Protein backbone atom coordinates (compact mmCIF):
# COMPACT_ATOMS: atom_id res chain seq x y z
CA GLN A 1 192.54 -44.72 7.97
CA VAL A 2 193.41 -42.25 5.04
CA GLN A 3 194.43 -44.06 2.22
CA LEU A 4 196.00 -42.16 -0.89
CA GLN A 5 195.70 -43.05 -4.65
CA GLU A 6 197.80 -41.72 -7.62
CA SER A 7 197.16 -41.76 -10.94
CA GLY A 8 198.52 -40.59 -14.23
CA GLY A 9 202.00 -42.77 -14.59
CA GLY A 10 202.45 -44.40 -17.99
CA LEU A 11 205.11 -44.58 -20.73
CA VAL A 12 206.51 -41.37 -22.62
CA GLN A 13 208.86 -40.33 -24.70
CA ALA A 14 211.46 -37.52 -23.53
CA GLY A 15 210.42 -34.36 -24.00
CA ASP A 16 206.80 -35.39 -23.42
CA SER A 17 204.55 -34.03 -20.42
CA LEU A 18 202.24 -36.19 -18.11
CA ARG A 19 199.98 -34.95 -14.94
CA LEU A 20 199.68 -37.02 -11.79
CA SER A 21 196.92 -36.83 -10.10
CA CYS A 22 196.17 -37.71 -5.84
CA ALA A 23 193.30 -37.81 -3.98
CA PRO A 24 192.65 -39.52 -0.46
CA SER A 25 189.89 -42.13 0.15
CA GLY A 26 188.39 -42.61 3.79
CA ARG A 27 189.11 -39.79 6.53
CA THR A 28 190.41 -36.55 4.60
CA PHE A 29 192.55 -34.04 6.37
CA PRO A 30 191.17 -30.17 5.75
CA SER A 31 194.67 -28.88 6.33
CA ALA A 32 197.01 -31.24 5.06
CA ALA A 33 200.37 -30.72 3.06
CA MET A 34 200.94 -32.57 0.56
CA GLY A 35 204.26 -33.85 -1.18
CA TRP A 36 205.42 -36.07 -4.25
CA PHE A 37 208.41 -38.40 -4.13
CA ARG A 38 209.84 -40.76 -6.43
CA GLN A 39 211.86 -43.97 -6.25
CA THR A 40 214.23 -46.30 -8.18
CA PRO A 41 215.15 -49.65 -7.56
CA GLY A 42 218.03 -49.89 -5.19
CA LYS A 43 217.80 -46.05 -4.36
CA GLU A 44 216.45 -43.81 -1.46
CA ARG A 45 212.81 -42.27 -1.77
CA GLU A 46 213.80 -38.65 -3.22
CA PHE A 47 211.73 -35.64 -2.47
CA ILE A 48 210.42 -33.93 -5.65
CA ALA A 49 207.67 -31.11 -4.75
CA SER A 50 205.57 -30.22 -1.86
CA ILE A 51 202.80 -27.75 -1.49
CA SER A 52 201.10 -26.19 1.79
CA TRP A 53 197.68 -27.08 2.65
CA SER A 54 196.38 -23.58 1.27
CA GLY A 55 198.26 -23.78 -1.83
CA ASN A 56 200.22 -20.47 -1.53
CA ASN A 57 203.36 -22.07 -0.61
CA GLN A 58 205.43 -24.78 -2.90
CA TYR A 59 209.01 -26.29 -2.51
CA TYR A 60 210.91 -28.25 -5.32
CA SER A 61 213.91 -30.14 -5.52
CA ASP A 62 216.68 -29.08 -7.81
CA SER A 63 216.46 -31.77 -9.97
CA VAL A 64 212.62 -31.07 -11.30
CA LYS A 65 212.60 -27.08 -10.55
CA GLY A 66 211.72 -25.00 -13.59
CA ARG A 67 210.05 -28.36 -15.40
CA PHE A 68 207.52 -29.90 -12.69
CA ALA A 69 204.61 -27.97 -11.04
CA ILE A 70 202.71 -29.30 -8.23
CA SER A 71 199.22 -27.66 -7.15
CA ARG A 72 195.88 -28.57 -5.51
CA ASP A 73 192.51 -28.19 -5.77
CA ASN A 74 190.96 -28.29 -2.27
CA ALA A 75 187.33 -28.40 -3.64
CA LYS A 76 188.11 -31.73 -4.79
CA ASN A 77 190.91 -32.89 -2.70
CA THR A 78 193.35 -33.38 -5.13
CA VAL A 79 196.81 -32.49 -5.88
CA TYR A 80 198.33 -32.57 -9.14
CA LEU A 81 202.10 -33.17 -10.46
CA GLN A 82 202.26 -31.36 -13.72
CA MET A 83 205.62 -32.92 -15.40
CA ASN A 84 206.61 -31.25 -18.41
CA SER A 85 210.19 -31.82 -20.41
CA LEU A 86 210.47 -35.19 -18.99
CA LYS A 87 213.91 -37.02 -19.34
CA PRO A 88 214.82 -40.60 -18.93
CA GLU A 89 216.23 -39.91 -15.82
CA ASP A 90 212.61 -39.00 -14.10
CA THR A 91 211.72 -42.81 -14.44
CA ALA A 92 210.91 -43.95 -11.25
CA VAL A 93 207.67 -44.88 -9.19
CA TYR A 94 205.90 -41.47 -7.66
CA TYR A 95 204.28 -41.76 -4.77
CA CYS A 96 202.13 -38.83 -3.07
CA ALA A 97 202.23 -38.09 0.72
CA ALA A 98 199.99 -36.27 3.16
CA LYS A 99 201.19 -34.47 6.29
CA GLY A 100 198.39 -33.28 8.78
CA THR A 101 199.31 -29.71 9.90
CA LEU A 102 196.54 -28.68 11.95
CA GLY A 103 196.56 -25.34 9.84
CA ALA A 104 200.25 -24.59 9.70
CA ASP A 105 200.96 -23.73 6.07
CA TYR A 106 204.58 -25.01 5.09
CA VAL A 107 205.78 -27.09 2.99
CA TYR A 108 207.91 -30.26 3.85
CA SER A 109 210.85 -32.29 2.05
CA ARG A 110 211.37 -35.36 4.30
CA VAL A 111 209.89 -38.73 3.79
CA SER A 112 209.94 -38.83 7.97
CA GLN A 113 207.99 -36.02 7.81
CA TYR A 114 204.91 -37.33 6.02
CA ASP A 115 201.94 -39.38 8.08
CA TYR A 116 200.19 -41.02 4.73
CA TRP A 117 201.59 -42.48 1.52
CA GLY A 118 199.82 -43.70 -1.64
CA GLN A 119 201.18 -47.22 -3.50
CA GLY A 120 202.70 -45.57 -6.01
CA THR A 121 202.36 -44.80 -9.85
CA GLN A 122 205.13 -45.93 -12.35
CA VAL A 123 206.40 -43.57 -15.01
CA THR A 124 209.02 -44.30 -17.76
CA VAL A 125 210.30 -41.97 -19.94
CA SER A 126 212.25 -43.65 -23.12
CA SER A 127 214.82 -41.89 -25.18
């Protein structure tokens, strides 16, 4: 059973930066696509960013494009989400997710496409 653990959330002011990290424990995927999502109370989980297993392909939602950057270090089995120019509307619980790809170097943006999820980390941006 794969478990994903997010870290790096916290309380920041508008305009600040944060970097989230996500690492799996237990069995690992050598070729997993990874994604970041966020959710606020009463709303559906929202796609933020995805990165293919090689790291060569990334895809972002329009709401974060140009401000957030997803990356991965396969040697450390860790994926990152660098969040810059944070806004109060970025306040949410952020989740990382993994999808086993059997080598297909694609990105994925739908919740239903992912196999494993972390417990989430809270990001709060004050105005």
